[in-house]
Short mmCIF file of C-alpha atoms in Angstrom, two decimals:
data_model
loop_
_atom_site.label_atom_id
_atom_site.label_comp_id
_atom_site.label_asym_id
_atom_site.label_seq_id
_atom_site.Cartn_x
_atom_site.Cartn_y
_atom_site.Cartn_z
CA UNK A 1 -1.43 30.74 21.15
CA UNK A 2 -4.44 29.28 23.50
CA UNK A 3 -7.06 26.63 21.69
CA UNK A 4 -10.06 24.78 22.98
CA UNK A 5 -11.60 21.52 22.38
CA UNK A 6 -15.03 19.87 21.47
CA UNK A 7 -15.48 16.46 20.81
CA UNK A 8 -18.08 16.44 18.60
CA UNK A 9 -18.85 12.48 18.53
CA UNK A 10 -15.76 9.94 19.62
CA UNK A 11 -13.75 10.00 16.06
CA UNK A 12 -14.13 14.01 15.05
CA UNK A 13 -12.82 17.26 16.87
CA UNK A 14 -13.68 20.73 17.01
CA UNK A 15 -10.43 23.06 17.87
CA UNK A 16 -11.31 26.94 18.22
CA UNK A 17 -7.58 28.46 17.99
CA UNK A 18 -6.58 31.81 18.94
CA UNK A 19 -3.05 33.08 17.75
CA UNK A 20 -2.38 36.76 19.18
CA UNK A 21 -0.58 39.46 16.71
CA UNK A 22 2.96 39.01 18.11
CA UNK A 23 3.37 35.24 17.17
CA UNK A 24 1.87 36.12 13.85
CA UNK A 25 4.37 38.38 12.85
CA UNK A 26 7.04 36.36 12.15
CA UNK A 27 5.29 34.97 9.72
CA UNK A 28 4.14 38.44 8.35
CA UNK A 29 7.73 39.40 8.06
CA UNK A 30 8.36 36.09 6.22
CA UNK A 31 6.08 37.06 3.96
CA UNK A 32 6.93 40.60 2.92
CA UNK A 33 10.50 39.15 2.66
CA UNK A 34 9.42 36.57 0.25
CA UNK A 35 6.89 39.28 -1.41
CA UNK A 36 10.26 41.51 -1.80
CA UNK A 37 12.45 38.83 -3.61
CA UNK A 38 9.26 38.33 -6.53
CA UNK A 39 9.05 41.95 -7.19
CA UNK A 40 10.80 44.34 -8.98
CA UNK A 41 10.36 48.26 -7.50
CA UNK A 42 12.25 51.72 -8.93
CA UNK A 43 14.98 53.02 -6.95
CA UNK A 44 15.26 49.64 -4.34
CA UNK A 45 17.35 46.78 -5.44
CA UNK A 46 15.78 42.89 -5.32
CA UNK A 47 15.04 41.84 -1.51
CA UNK A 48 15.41 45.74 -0.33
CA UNK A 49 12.30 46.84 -0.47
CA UNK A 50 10.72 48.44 2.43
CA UNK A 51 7.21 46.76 3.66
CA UNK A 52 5.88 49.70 3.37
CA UNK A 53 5.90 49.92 0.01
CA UNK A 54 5.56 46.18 -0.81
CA UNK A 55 1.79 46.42 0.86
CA UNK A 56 1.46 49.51 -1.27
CA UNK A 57 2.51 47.53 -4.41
CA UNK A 58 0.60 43.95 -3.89
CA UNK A 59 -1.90 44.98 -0.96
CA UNK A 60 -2.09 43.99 2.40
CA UNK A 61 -4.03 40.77 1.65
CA UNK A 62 -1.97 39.36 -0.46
CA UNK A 63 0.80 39.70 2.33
CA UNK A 64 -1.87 38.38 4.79
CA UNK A 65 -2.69 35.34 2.99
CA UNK A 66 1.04 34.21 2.22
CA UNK A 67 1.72 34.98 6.35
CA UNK A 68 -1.75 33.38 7.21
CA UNK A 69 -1.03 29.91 4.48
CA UNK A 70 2.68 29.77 5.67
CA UNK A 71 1.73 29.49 9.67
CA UNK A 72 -1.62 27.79 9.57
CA UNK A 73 -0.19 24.27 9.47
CA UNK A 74 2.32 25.34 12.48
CA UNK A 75 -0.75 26.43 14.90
CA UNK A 76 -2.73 23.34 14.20
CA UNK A 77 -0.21 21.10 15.02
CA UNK A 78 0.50 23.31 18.17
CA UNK A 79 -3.27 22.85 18.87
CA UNK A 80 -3.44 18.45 17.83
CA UNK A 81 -0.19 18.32 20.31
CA UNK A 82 -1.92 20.57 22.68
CA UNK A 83 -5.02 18.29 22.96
CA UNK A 84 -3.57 15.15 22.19
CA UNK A 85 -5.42 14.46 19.19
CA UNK A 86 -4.06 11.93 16.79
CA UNK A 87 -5.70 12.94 13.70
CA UNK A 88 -7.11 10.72 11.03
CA UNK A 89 -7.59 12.52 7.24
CA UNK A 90 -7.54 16.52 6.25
CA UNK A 91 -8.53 19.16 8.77
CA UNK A 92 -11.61 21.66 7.60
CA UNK A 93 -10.59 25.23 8.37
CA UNK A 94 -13.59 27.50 8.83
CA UNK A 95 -14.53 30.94 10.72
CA UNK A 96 -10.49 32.06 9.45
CA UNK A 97 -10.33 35.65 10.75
CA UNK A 98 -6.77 37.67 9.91
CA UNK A 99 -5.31 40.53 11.31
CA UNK A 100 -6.72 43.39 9.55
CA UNK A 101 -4.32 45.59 11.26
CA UNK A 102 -1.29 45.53 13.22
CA UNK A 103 -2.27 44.21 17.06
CA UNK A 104 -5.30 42.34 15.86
CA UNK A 105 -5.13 38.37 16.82
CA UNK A 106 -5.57 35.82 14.07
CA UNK A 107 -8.19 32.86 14.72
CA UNK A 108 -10.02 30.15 12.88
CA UNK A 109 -11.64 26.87 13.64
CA UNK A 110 -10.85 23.52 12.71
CA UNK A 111 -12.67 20.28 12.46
CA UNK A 112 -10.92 16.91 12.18
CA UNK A 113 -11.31 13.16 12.84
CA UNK A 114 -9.59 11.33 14.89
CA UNK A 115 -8.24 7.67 15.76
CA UNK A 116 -10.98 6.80 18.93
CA UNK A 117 -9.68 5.75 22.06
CA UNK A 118 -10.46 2.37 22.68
CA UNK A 119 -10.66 0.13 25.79
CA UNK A 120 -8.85 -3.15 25.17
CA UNK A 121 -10.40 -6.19 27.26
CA UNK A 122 -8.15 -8.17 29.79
CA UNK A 123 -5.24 -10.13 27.52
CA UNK A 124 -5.48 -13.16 30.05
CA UNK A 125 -8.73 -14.32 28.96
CA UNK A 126 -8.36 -14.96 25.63
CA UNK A 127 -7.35 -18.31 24.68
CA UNK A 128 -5.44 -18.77 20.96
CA UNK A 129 -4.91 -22.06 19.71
CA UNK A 130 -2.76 -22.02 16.37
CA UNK A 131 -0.61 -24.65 13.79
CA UNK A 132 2.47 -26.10 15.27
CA UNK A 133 5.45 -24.05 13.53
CA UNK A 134 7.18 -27.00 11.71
CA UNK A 135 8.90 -28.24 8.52
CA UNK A 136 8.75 -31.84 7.04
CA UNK A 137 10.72 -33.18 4.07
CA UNK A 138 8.34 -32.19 1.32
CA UNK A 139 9.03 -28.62 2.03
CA UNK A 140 12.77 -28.64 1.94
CA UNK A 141 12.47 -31.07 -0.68
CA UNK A 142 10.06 -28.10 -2.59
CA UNK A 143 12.62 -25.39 -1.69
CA UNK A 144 15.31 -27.02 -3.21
CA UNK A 145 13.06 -28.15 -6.35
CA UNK A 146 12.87 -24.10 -6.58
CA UNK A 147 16.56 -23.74 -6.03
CA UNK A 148 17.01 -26.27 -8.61
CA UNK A 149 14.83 -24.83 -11.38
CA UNK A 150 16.95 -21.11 -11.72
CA UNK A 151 19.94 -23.41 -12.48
CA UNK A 152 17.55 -25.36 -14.97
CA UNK A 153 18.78 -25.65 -19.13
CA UNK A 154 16.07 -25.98 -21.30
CA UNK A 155 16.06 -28.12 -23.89
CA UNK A 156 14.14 -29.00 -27.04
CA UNK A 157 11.69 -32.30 -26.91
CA UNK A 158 9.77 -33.69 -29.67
CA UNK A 159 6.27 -34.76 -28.06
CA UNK A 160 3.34 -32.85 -27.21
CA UNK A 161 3.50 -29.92 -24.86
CA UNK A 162 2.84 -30.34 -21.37
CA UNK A 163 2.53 -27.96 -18.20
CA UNK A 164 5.65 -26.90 -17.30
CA UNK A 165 7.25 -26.91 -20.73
CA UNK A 166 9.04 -24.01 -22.48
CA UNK A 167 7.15 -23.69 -25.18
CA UNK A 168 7.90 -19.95 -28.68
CA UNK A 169 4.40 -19.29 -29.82
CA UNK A 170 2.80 -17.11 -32.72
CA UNK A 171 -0.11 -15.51 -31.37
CA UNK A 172 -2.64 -13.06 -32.94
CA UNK A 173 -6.25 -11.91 -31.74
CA UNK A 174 -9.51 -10.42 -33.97
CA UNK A 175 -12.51 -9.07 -32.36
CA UNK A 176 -15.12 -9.36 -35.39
CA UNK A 177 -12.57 -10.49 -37.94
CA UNK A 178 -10.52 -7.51 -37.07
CA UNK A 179 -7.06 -8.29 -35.96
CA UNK A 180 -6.30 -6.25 -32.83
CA UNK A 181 -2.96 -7.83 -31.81
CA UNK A 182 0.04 -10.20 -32.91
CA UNK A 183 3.28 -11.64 -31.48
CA UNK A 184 5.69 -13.48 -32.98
CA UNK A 185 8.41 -15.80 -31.40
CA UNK A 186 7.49 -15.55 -27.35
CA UNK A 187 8.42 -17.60 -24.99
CA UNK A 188 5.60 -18.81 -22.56
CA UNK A 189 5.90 -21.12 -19.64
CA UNK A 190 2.78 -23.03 -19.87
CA UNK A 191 0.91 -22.94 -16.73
CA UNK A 192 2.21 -20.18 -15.51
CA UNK A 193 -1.16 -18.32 -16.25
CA UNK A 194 0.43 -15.22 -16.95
CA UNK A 195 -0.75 -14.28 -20.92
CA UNK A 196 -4.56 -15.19 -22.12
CA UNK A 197 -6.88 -16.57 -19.78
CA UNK A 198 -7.65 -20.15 -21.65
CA UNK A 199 -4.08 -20.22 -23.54
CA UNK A 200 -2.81 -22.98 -20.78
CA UNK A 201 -5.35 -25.11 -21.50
CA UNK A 202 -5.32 -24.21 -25.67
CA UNK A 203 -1.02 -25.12 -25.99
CA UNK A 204 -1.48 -28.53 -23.71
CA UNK A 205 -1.22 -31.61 -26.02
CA UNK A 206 -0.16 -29.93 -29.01
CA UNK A 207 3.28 -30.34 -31.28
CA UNK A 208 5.93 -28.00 -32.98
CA UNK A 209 4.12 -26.84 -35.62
CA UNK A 210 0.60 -27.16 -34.91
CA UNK A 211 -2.36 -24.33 -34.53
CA UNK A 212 -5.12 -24.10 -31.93
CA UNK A 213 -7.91 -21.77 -31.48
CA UNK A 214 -9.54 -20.18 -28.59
CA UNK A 215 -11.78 -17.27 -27.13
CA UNK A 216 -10.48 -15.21 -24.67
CA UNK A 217 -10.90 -11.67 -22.79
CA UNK A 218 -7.89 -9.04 -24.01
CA UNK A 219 -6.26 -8.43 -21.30
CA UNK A 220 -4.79 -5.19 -21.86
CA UNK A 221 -4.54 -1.97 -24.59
CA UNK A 222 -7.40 -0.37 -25.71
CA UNK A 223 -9.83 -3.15 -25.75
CA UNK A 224 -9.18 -4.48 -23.02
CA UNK A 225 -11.91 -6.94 -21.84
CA UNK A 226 -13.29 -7.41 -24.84
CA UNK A 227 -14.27 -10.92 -25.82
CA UNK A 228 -11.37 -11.86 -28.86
CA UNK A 229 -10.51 -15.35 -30.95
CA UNK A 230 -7.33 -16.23 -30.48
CA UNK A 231 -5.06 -18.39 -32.75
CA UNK A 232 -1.92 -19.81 -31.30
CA UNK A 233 0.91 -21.69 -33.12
CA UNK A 234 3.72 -23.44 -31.20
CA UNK A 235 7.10 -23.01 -33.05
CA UNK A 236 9.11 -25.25 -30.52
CA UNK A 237 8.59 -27.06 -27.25
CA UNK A 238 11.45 -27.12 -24.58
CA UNK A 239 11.84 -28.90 -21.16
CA UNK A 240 13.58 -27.65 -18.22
CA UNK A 241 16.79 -30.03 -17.31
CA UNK A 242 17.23 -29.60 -13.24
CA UNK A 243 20.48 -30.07 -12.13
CA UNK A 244 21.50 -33.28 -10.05
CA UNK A 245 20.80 -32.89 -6.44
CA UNK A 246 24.67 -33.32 -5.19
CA UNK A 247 27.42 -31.78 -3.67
CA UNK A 248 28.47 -30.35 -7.08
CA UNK A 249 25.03 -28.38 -6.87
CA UNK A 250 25.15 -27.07 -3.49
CA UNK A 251 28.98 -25.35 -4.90
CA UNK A 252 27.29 -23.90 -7.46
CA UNK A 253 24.23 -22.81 -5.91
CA UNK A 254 25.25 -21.81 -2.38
CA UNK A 255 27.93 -21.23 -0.29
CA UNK A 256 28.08 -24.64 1.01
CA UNK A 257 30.42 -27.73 0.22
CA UNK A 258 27.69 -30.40 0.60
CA UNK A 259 24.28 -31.20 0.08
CA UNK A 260 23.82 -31.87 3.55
CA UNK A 261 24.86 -28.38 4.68
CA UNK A 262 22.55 -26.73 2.26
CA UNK A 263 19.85 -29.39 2.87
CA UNK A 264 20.49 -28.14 6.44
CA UNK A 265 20.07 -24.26 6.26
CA UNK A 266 16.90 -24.28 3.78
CA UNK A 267 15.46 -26.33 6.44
CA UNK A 268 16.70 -23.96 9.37
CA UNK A 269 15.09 -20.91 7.12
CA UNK A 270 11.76 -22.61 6.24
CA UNK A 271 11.35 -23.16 9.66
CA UNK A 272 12.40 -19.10 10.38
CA UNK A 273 9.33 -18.56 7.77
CA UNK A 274 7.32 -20.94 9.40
CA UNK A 275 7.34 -19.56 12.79
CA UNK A 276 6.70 -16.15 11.40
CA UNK A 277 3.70 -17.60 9.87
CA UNK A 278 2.78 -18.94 12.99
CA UNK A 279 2.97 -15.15 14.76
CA UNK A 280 0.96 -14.06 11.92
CA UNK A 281 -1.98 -16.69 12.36
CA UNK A 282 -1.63 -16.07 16.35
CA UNK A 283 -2.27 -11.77 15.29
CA UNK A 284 -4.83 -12.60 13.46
CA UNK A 285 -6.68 -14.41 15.50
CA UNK A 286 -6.01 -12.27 18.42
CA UNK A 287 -7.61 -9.53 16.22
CA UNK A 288 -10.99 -11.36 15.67
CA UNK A 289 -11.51 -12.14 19.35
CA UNK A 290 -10.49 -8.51 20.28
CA UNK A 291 -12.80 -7.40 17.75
CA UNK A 292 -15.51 -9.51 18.65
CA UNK A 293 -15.26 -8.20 22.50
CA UNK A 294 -14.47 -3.98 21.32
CA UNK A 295 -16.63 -1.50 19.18
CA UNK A 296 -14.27 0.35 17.10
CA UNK A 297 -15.75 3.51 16.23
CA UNK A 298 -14.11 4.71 13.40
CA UNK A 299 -15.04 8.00 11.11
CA UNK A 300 -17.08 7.99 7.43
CA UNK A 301 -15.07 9.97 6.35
CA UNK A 302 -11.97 7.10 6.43
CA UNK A 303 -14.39 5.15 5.89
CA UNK A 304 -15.48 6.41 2.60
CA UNK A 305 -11.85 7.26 1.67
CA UNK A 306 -10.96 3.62 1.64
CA UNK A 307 -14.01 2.53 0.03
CA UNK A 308 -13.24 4.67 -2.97
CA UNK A 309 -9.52 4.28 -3.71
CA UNK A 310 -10.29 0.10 -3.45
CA UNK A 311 -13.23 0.58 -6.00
CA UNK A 312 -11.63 3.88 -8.05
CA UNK A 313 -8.17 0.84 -8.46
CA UNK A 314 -10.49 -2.15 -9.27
CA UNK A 315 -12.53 0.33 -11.51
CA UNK A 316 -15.60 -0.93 -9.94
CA UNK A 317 -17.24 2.17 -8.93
CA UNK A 318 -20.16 1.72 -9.37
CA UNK A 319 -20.18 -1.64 -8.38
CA UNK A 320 -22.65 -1.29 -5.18
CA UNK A 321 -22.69 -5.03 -3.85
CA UNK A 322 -18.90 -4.81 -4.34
CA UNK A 323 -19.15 -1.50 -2.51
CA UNK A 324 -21.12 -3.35 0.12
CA UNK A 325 -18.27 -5.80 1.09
CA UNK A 326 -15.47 -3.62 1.14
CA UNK A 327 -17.62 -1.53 3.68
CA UNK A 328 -18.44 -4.60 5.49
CA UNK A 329 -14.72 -4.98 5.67
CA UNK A 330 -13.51 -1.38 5.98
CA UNK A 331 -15.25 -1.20 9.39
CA UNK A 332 -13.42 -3.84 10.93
CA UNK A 333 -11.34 -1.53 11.69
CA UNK A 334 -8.15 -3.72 12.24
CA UNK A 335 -5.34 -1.49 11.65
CA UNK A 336 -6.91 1.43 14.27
CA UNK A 337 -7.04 -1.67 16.64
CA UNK A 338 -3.12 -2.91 15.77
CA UNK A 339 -1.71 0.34 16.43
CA UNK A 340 -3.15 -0.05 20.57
CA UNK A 341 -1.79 -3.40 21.11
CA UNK A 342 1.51 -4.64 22.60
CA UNK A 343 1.97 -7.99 24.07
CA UNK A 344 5.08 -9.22 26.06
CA UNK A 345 6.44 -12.84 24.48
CA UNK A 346 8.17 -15.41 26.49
CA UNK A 347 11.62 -13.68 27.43
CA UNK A 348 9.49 -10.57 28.60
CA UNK A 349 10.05 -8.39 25.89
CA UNK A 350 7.09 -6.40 24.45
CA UNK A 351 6.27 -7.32 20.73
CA UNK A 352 4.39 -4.79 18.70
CA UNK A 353 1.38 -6.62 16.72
CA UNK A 354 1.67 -4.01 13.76
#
């Protein structure tokens, strides 16, 4: 196989590929094998067929185009590892020419974009200043707050509900005095924001046994969005007990004997998260001076890819000044930039941005 190259602007490739007869046949015989196992002929058994007759029975173009659909894939990658190219979406065959007859060479064309080749500026001269990677006693003290709460009890209070409280609710919804929805008996954490947009704010301050009423967007079924009154009852209020903060707790919770020793490692792991945090914010901001020094060429075709499967998810379509900022944003470009950069940390070894 022999293939030539023409860049056709820095992010898309033209290959011309030429694959002579002989290193098309094994795919030829592939597929009259395959042909011979799907059909069924007089006189030959299943898979005995002669090729002969199997190009009399489905024509030669049929055998041509499994052969030619089979190996295709194979001879462009020959011709991408031939050239180098590193390509970036689906290839566009064109000017496909098969074998009529035995001898004759296959060819075609292909088109493709590429990931650009781009010139990174001198590492030395940037200058990154980032947070100091460290951990003071309101984060362990939040960590272990968490730790606390999923060995929480709740139990049942008679006041008014607050945020945090554990609260069984009735709720129903109408859009134009039509009920569209009802729940009985559910258990909501309020605050956590995760039901009706306006329900926190509708179930703080009331009792057991009172009703409140509210507007709200549905957030799901076949309405969804749709403006809807909402009537919530609270059937019981509950607060979460935390455990004592004690050696008793860090048994129960850990594998450590005392406080101090778990005290110890959620420290020694906030601190792991911290510094991670601290390599992220260092990336990042090695990534907007890079980018502010390098033009990242980068093909419309990604481009417009991207830009459709974030709108086509957000169903926002045909949302244009939406469209407009994830364009904006799409051209930065920042994961064709990641994948050129390596750095060397402290102890000389090379750390991979990506």
């Amino acid at each position: 196989m022999k293939s030539a190259l023409e860049t056709l602007n820095p992010t898309r490739v033209k290959m011309t590929v030429e694959v002579p007869f002989e290193e098309l046949k094994p795919s030829l015989d592939a597929a009259l094998k395959a042909i011979g196992q799907q059909i069924q002929v007089p006189g030959f058994r299943k898979g005995k067929v002669p090729a002969r007759i199997i190009e009399q029975r489905v024509g030669r173009a049929a055998v041509l185009e499994e052969a030619v659909n089979n190996a295709l894939p194979q001879f462009y990658g020959q011709a991408l590892e031939e050239h180098a190219v590193r390509p970036l979406g689906q290839p566009e065959i064109s000017d496909l020419k098969v074998p009529v007859a035995d001898g004759e060479d296959l060819s075609f064309t292909v088109e493709v974009d590429k990931r650009p080749e781009i010139e990174l500026p001198d590492f030395g001269s940037i200058e990154l200043t980032v947070d100091e990677a460290k951990v003071d006693d309101a984060d362990v003290r939040d960590r272990l707050d968490t730790l606390r709460a999923r060995f929480g009890t709740l139990k049942g209070v008679e006041r008014e509900v607050r945020e945090g409280d554990f609260v069984s609710i009735d709720l129903s919804a109408e859009v134009d005095g039509e009920q569209v929805d009802a729940v009985t008996g559910v258990s909501y954490e309020v605050g956590s924001g995760n039901m009706l947009e306006g329900l926190d704010e509708a179930l703080l301050g009331v009792r057991a046994g009172e009703t409140r009423t509210f507007a709200a967007p549905l957030a799901g079924g076949d309405r969804a969005g749709e403006e809807a009154d909402c009537t919530v009852t609270v059937t019981a209020v509950k607060e979460r007990e935390l455990p004592e903060l004690d050696d008793d707790f860090a048994q129960l919770a850990s594998e450590f004997d005392t406080l101090e020793e778990l005290r110890g490692d959620v420290e020694r792991a906030a601190l792991v998260e911290a510094k991670f945090a601290q390599g992220v914010a260092a990336r990042d901001k090695l990534l907007e001076a890079l980018l502010e020094q390098v033009e990242v060429p980068v093909p419309e075709s990604v481009i417009e890819a991207e830009i459709h499967s974030h709108l086509a998810d957000e169903n926002r379509l045909e949302d244009d000044e939406h469209r407009a900022e994830v364009d904006e944003s799409t051209r930065k470009a920042l994961a064709l930039v990641l994948e050129q950069i390596t750095v060397t940390d402290t102890a000389g070894s090379v750390v991979d941005l990506r």
